[in-house]
mmCIF file of C-alpha atoms in Angstrom:
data_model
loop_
_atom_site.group_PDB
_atom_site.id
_atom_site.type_symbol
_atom_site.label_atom_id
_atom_site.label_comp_id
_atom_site.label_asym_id
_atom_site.label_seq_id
_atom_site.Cartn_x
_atom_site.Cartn_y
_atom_site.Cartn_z
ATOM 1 C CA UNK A 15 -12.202 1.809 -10.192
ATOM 2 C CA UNK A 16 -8.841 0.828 -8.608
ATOM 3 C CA UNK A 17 -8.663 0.899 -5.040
ATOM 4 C CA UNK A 18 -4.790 -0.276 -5.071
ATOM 5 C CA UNK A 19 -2.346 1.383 -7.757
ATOM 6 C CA UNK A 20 1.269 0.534 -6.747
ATOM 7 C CA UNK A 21 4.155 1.649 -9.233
ATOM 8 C CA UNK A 22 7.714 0.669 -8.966
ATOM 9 C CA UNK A 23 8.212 -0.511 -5.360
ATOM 10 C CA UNK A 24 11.299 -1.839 -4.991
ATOM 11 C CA UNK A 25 13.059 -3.238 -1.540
ATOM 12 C CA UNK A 26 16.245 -4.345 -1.267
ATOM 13 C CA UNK A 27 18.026 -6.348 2.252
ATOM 14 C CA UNK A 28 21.541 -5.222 1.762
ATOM 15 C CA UNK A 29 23.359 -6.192 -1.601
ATOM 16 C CA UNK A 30 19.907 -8.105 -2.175
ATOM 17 C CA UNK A 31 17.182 -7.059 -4.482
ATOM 18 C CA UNK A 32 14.081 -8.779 -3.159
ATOM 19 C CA UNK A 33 11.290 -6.549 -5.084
ATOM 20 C CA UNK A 34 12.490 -5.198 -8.492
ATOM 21 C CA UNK A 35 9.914 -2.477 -9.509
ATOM 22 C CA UNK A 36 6.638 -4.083 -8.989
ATOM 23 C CA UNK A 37 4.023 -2.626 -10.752
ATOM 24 C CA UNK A 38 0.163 -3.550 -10.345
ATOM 25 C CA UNK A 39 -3.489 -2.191 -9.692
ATOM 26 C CA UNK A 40 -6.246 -3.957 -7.923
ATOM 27 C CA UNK A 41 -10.302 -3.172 -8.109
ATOM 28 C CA UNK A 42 -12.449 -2.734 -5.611
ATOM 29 C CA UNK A 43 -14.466 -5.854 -4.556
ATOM 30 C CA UNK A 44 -11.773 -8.067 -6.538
ATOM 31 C CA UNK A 45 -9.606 -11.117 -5.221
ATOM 32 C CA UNK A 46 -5.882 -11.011 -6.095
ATOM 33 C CA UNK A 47 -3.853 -14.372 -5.873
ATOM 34 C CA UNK A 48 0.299 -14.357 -5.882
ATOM 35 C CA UNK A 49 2.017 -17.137 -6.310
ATOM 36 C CA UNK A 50 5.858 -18.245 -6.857
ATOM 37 C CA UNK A 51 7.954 -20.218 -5.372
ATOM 38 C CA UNK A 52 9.502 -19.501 -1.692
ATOM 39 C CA UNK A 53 11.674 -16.492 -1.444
ATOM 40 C CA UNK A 54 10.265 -15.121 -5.063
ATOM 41 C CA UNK A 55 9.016 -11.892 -2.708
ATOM 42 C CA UNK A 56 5.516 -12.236 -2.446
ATOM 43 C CA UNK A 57 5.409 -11.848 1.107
ATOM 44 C CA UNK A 58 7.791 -9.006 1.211
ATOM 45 C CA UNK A 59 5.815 -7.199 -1.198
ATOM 46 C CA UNK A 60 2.730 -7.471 1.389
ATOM 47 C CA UNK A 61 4.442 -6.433 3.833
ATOM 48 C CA UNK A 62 5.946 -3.426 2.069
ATOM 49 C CA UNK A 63 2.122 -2.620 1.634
ATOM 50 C CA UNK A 64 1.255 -2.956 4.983
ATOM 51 C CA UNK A 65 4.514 -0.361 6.279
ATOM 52 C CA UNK A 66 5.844 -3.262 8.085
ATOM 53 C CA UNK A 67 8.713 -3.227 5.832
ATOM 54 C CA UNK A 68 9.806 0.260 4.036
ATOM 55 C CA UNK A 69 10.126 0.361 0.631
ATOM 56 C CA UNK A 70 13.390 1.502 -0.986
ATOM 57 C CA UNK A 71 11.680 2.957 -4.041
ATOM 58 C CA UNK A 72 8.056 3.628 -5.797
ATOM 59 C CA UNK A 73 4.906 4.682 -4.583
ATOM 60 C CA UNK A 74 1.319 3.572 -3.555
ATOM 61 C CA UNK A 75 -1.899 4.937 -3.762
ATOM 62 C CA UNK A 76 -4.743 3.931 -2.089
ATOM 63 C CA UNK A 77 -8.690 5.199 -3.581
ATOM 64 C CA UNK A 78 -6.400 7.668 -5.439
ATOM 65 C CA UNK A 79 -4.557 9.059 -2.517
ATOM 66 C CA UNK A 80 -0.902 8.456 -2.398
ATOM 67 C CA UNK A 81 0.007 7.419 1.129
ATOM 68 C CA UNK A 82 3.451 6.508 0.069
ATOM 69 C CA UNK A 83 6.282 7.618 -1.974
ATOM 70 C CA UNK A 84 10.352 6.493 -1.122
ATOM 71 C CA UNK A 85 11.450 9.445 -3.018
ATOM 72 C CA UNK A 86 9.658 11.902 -0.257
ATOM 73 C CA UNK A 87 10.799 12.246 3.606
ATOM 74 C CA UNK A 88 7.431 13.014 4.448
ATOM 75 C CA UNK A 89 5.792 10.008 3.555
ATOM 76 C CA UNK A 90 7.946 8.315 6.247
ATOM 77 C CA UNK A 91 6.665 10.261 9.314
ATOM 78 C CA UNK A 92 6.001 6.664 12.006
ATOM 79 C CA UNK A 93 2.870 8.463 13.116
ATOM 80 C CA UNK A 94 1.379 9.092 9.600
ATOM 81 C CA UNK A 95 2.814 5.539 8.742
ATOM 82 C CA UNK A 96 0.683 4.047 11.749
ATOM 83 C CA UNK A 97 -2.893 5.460 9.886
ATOM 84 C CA UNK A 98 -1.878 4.254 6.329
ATOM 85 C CA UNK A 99 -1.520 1.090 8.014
ATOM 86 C CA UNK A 100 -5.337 1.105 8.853
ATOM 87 C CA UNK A 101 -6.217 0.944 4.957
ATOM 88 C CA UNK A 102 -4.941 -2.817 4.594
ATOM 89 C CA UNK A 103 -5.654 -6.313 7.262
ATOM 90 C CA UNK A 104 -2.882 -8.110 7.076
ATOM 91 C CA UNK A 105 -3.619 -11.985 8.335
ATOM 92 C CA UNK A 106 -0.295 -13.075 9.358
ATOM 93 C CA UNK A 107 0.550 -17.025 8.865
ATOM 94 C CA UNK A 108 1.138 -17.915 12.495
ATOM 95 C CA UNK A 109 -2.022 -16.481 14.052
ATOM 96 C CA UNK A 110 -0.295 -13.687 16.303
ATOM 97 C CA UNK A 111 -3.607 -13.794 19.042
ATOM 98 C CA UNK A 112 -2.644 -12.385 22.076
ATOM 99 C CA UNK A 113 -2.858 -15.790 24.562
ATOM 100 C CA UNK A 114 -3.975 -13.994 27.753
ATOM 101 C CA UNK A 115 -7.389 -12.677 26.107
ATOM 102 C CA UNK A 116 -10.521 -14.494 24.848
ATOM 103 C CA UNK A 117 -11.710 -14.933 21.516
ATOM 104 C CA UNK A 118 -13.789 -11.278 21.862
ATOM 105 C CA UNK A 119 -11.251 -9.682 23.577
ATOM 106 C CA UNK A 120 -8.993 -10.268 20.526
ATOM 107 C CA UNK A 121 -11.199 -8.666 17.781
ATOM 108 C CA UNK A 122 -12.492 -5.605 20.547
ATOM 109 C CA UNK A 123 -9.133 -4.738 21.155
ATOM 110 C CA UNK A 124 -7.854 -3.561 18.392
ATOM 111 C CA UNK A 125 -11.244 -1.347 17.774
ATOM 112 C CA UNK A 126 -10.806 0.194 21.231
ATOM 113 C CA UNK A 127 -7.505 1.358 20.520
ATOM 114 C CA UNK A 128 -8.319 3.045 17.511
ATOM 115 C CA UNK A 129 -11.450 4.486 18.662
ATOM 116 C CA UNK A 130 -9.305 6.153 21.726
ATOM 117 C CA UNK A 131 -8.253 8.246 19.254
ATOM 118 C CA UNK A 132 -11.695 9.333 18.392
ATOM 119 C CA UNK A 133 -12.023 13.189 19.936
ATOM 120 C CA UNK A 134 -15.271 12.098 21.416
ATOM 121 C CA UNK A 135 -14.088 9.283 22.983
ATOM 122 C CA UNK A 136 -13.514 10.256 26.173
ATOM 123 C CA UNK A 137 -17.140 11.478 26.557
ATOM 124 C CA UNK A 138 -19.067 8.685 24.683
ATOM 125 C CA UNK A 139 -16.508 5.998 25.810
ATOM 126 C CA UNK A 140 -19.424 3.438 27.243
ATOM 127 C CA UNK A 141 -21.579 3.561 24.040
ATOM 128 C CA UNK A 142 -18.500 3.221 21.615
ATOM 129 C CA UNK A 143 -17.261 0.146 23.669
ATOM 130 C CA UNK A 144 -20.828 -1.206 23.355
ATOM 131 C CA UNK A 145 -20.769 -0.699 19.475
ATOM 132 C CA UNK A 146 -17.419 -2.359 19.076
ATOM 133 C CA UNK A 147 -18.690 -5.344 21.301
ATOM 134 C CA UNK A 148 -21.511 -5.885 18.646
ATOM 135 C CA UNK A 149 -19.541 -5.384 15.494
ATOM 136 C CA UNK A 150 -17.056 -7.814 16.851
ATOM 137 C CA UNK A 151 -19.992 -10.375 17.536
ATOM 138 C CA UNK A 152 -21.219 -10.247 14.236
ATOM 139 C CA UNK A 153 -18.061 -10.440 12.232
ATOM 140 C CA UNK A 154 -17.679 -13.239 14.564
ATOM 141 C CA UNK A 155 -20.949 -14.985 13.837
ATOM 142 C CA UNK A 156 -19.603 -14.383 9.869
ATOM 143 C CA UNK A 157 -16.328 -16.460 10.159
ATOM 144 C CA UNK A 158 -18.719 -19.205 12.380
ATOM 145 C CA UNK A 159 -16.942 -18.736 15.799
ATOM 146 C CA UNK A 160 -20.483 -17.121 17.642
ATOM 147 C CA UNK A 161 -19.919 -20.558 19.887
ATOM 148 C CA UNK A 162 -16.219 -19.426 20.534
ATOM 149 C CA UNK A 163 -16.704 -15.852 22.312
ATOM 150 C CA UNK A 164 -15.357 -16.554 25.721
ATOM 151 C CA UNK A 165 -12.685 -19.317 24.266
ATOM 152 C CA UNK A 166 -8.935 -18.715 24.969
ATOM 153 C CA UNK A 167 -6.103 -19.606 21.746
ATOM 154 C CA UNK A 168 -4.962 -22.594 23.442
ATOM 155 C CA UNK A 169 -9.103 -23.901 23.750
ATOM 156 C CA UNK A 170 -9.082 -23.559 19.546
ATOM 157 C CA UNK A 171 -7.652 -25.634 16.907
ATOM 158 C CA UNK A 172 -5.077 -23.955 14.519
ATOM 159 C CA UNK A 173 -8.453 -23.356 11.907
ATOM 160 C CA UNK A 174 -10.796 -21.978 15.080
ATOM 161 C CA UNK A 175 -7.443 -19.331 15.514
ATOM 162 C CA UNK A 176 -6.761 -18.336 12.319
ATOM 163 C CA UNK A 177 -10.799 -17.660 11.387
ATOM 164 C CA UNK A 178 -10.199 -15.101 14.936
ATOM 165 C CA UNK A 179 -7.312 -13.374 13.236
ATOM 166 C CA UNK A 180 -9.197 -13.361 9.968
ATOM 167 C CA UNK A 181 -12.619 -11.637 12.467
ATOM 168 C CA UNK A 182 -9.409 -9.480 13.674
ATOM 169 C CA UNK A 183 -8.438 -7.693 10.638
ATOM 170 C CA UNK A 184 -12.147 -7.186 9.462
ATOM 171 C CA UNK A 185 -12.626 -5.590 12.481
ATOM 172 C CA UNK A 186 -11.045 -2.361 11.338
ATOM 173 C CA UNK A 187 -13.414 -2.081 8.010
ATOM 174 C CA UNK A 188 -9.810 -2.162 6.226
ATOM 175 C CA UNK A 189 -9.887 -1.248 2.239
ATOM 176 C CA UNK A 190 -8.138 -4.169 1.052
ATOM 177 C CA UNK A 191 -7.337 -7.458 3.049
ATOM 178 C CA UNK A 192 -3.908 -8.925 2.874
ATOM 179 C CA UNK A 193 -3.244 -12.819 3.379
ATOM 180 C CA UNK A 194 0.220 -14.478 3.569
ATOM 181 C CA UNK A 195 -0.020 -18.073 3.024
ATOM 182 C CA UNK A 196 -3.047 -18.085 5.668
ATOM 183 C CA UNK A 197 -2.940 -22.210 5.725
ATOM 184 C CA UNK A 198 0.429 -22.822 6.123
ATOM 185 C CA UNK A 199 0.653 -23.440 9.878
ATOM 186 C CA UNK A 200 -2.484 -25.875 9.574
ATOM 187 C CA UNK A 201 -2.727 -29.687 9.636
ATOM 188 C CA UNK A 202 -4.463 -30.139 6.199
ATOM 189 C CA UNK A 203 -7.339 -31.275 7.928
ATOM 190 C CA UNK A 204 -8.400 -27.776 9.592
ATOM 191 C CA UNK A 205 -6.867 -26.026 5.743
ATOM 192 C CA UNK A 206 -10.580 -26.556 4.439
ATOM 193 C CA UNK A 207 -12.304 -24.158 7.180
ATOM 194 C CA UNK A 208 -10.193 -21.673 6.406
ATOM 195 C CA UNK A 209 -10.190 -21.683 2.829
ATOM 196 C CA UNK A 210 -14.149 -21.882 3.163
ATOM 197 C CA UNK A 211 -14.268 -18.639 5.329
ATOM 198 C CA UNK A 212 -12.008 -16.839 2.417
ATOM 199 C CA UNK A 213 -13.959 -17.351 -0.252
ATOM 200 C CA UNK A 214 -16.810 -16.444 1.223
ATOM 201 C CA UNK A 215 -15.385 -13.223 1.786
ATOM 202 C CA UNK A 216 -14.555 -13.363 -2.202
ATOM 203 C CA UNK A 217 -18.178 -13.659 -3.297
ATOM 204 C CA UNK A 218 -19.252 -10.700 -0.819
ATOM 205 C CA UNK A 219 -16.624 -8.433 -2.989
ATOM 206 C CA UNK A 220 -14.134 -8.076 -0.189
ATOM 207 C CA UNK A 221 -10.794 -6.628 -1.542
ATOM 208 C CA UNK A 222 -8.023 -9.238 -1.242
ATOM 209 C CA UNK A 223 -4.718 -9.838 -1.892
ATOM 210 C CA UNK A 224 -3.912 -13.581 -1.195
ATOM 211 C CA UNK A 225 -0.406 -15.071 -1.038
ATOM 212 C CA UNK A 226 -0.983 -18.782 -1.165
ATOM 213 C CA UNK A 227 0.565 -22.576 -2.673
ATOM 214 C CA UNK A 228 -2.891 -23.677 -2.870
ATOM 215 C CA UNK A 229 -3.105 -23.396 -6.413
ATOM 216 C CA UNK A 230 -6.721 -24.736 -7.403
ATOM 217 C CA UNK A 231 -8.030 -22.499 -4.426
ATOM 218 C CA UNK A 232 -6.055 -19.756 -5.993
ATOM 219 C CA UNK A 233 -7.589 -20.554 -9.005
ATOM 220 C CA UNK A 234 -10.813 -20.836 -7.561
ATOM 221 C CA UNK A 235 -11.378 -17.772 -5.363
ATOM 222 C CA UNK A 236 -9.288 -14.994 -7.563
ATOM 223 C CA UNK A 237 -10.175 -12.618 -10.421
ATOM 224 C CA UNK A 238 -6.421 -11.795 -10.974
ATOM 225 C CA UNK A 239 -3.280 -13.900 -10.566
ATOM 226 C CA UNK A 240 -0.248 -12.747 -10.379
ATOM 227 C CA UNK A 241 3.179 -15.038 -10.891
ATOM 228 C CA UNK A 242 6.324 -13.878 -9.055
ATOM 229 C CA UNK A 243 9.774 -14.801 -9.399
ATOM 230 C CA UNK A 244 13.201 -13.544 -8.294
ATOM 231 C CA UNK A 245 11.535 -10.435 -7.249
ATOM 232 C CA UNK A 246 9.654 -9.854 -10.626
ATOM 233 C CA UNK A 247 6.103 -9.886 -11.530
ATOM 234 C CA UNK A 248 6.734 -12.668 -14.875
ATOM 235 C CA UNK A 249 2.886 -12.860 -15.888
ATOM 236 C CA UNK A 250 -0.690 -11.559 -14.637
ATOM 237 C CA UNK A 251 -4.331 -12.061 -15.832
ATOM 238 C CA UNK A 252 -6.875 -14.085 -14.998
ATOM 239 C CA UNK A 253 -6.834 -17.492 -13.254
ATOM 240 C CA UNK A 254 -7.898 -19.279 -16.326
ATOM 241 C CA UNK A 255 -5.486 -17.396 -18.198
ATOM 242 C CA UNK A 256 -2.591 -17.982 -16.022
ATOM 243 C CA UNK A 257 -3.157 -21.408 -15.313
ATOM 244 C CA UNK A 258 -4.608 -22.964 -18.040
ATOM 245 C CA UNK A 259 -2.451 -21.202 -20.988
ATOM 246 C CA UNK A 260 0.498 -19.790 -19.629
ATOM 247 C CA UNK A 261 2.425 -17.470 -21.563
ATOM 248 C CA UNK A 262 5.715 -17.137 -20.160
ATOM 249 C CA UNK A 263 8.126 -20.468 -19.604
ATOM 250 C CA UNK A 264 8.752 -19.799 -15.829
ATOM 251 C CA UNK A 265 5.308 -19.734 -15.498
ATOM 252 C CA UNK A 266 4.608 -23.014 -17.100
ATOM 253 C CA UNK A 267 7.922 -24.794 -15.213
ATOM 254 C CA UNK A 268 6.678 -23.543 -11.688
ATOM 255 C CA UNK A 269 2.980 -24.794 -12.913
ATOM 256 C CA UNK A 270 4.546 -28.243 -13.665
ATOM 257 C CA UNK A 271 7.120 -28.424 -10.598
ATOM 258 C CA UNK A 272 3.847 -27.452 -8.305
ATOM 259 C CA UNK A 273 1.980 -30.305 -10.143
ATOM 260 C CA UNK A 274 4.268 -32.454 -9.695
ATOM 261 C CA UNK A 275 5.049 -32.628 -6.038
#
């Protein structure tokens, strides 16, 4: 079953066409790597799915519901655009933890904002905080940071913050979980931890889409890989597929300037 169809979603920054009619589906429980070389518009293309960029063009549909289409007004409404942001975590490179709360404060914080919009909130308000305490201690406990609760950002390394924004995101059960190059501001020392916490998540069936340079952890964690260039999906399948017998020469040329450097 595909959780994630997306058909011709195109963005464009002035005269510049960064996405050029992407077109892809995802499964539930499956991992999705991109990869391409900087500026090829894998990370625009998360963000597009996330509604933190607005597609100029094509649709998405999410468990079979469209939630967007560029061709209708309606799909553009900021308060409707706010709840379709709740079916994807996005895991941003750089962290984002707010500095002045702890470690628990960062994952409950996001759950009590959405739950204020709960109509029995306002009446059930002590038990629901209580709930999203304990959910945020046990997604905790899963990315190993139970030692961590009452930690502030600047007591973590850059690994210890990044496995908080990773607890972060899960905390809102979303249907797929987005990462954009989730190492990158890591010395490659803490990079391992990470990693290790990701594919976890990959053999429990969590719904990913991964943008990442780390090519055998691509290869390792995904069922799908998809190459991006100028905008384009060139080639898709799986990892062995795509990186053992590529069939497209951009493909194989980024494969070889990556294994080169």
């Amino acid at each position: 079953m595909s959780i994630l169809e997306v058909t011709g979603l195109k963005k464009n920054f002035g005269g510049l066409s960064v996405l050029k009619g992407i077109d892809l589906t995802l499964e539930k429980g499956r991992a999705l790597a991109l990869i391409g070389a900087s500026g090829s518009g894998k990370t625009t293309l998360l963000r597009c799915l996330n509604f933190l960029e607005t597609p100029d063009a094509g649709t998405i549909r999410v468990n079979g519901e469209k939630i967007f289409d560029a061709s209708d007004p309606s799909f553009k409404n900021e308060r409707g655009i706010r709840r379709k942001r709740l079916h994807f975590g996005l895991v941003f490179q750089s962290f984002n933890l707010f500095p002045q709360y702890n470690t628990l404060r960062n994952v409950t914080l996001a759950m009590e904002l959405l739950a204020r919009e709960h109509p029995d909130y306002k009446q059930n308000k002590a038990a629901i905080l209580k709930q999203a305490e304990a959910d945020a201690r046990a997604i905790l406990e899963r990315v190993g940071l139970s030692d961590k609760l009452f930690s502030y950002p600047h007591q973590l390394s850059g690994g210890q913050q990044q496995r908080v924004a990773i607890a972060r995101a899960l905390a809102l059960s979303p249907d797929i979980l987005c990462f954009d190059e989730p190492t990158s501001a890591l010395d490659p020392e803490l990079t391992g931890e990470v990693l290790r916490v990701i594919k976890s998540l990959a053999e429990n069936e969590t719904t990913m889409i991964i943008v990442t340079h780390e090519m055998q952890f691509a290869r390792d964690v995904s069922d799908t890989v998809i190459f991006m260039d100028e905008g384009s999906i060139i080639e898709q399948g799986p990892p062995e597929k795509v990186f053992g017998n590529p069939s497209e020469e951009r493909t194989q040329r980024f494969l070889e300037r990556y294994s080169a450097s």
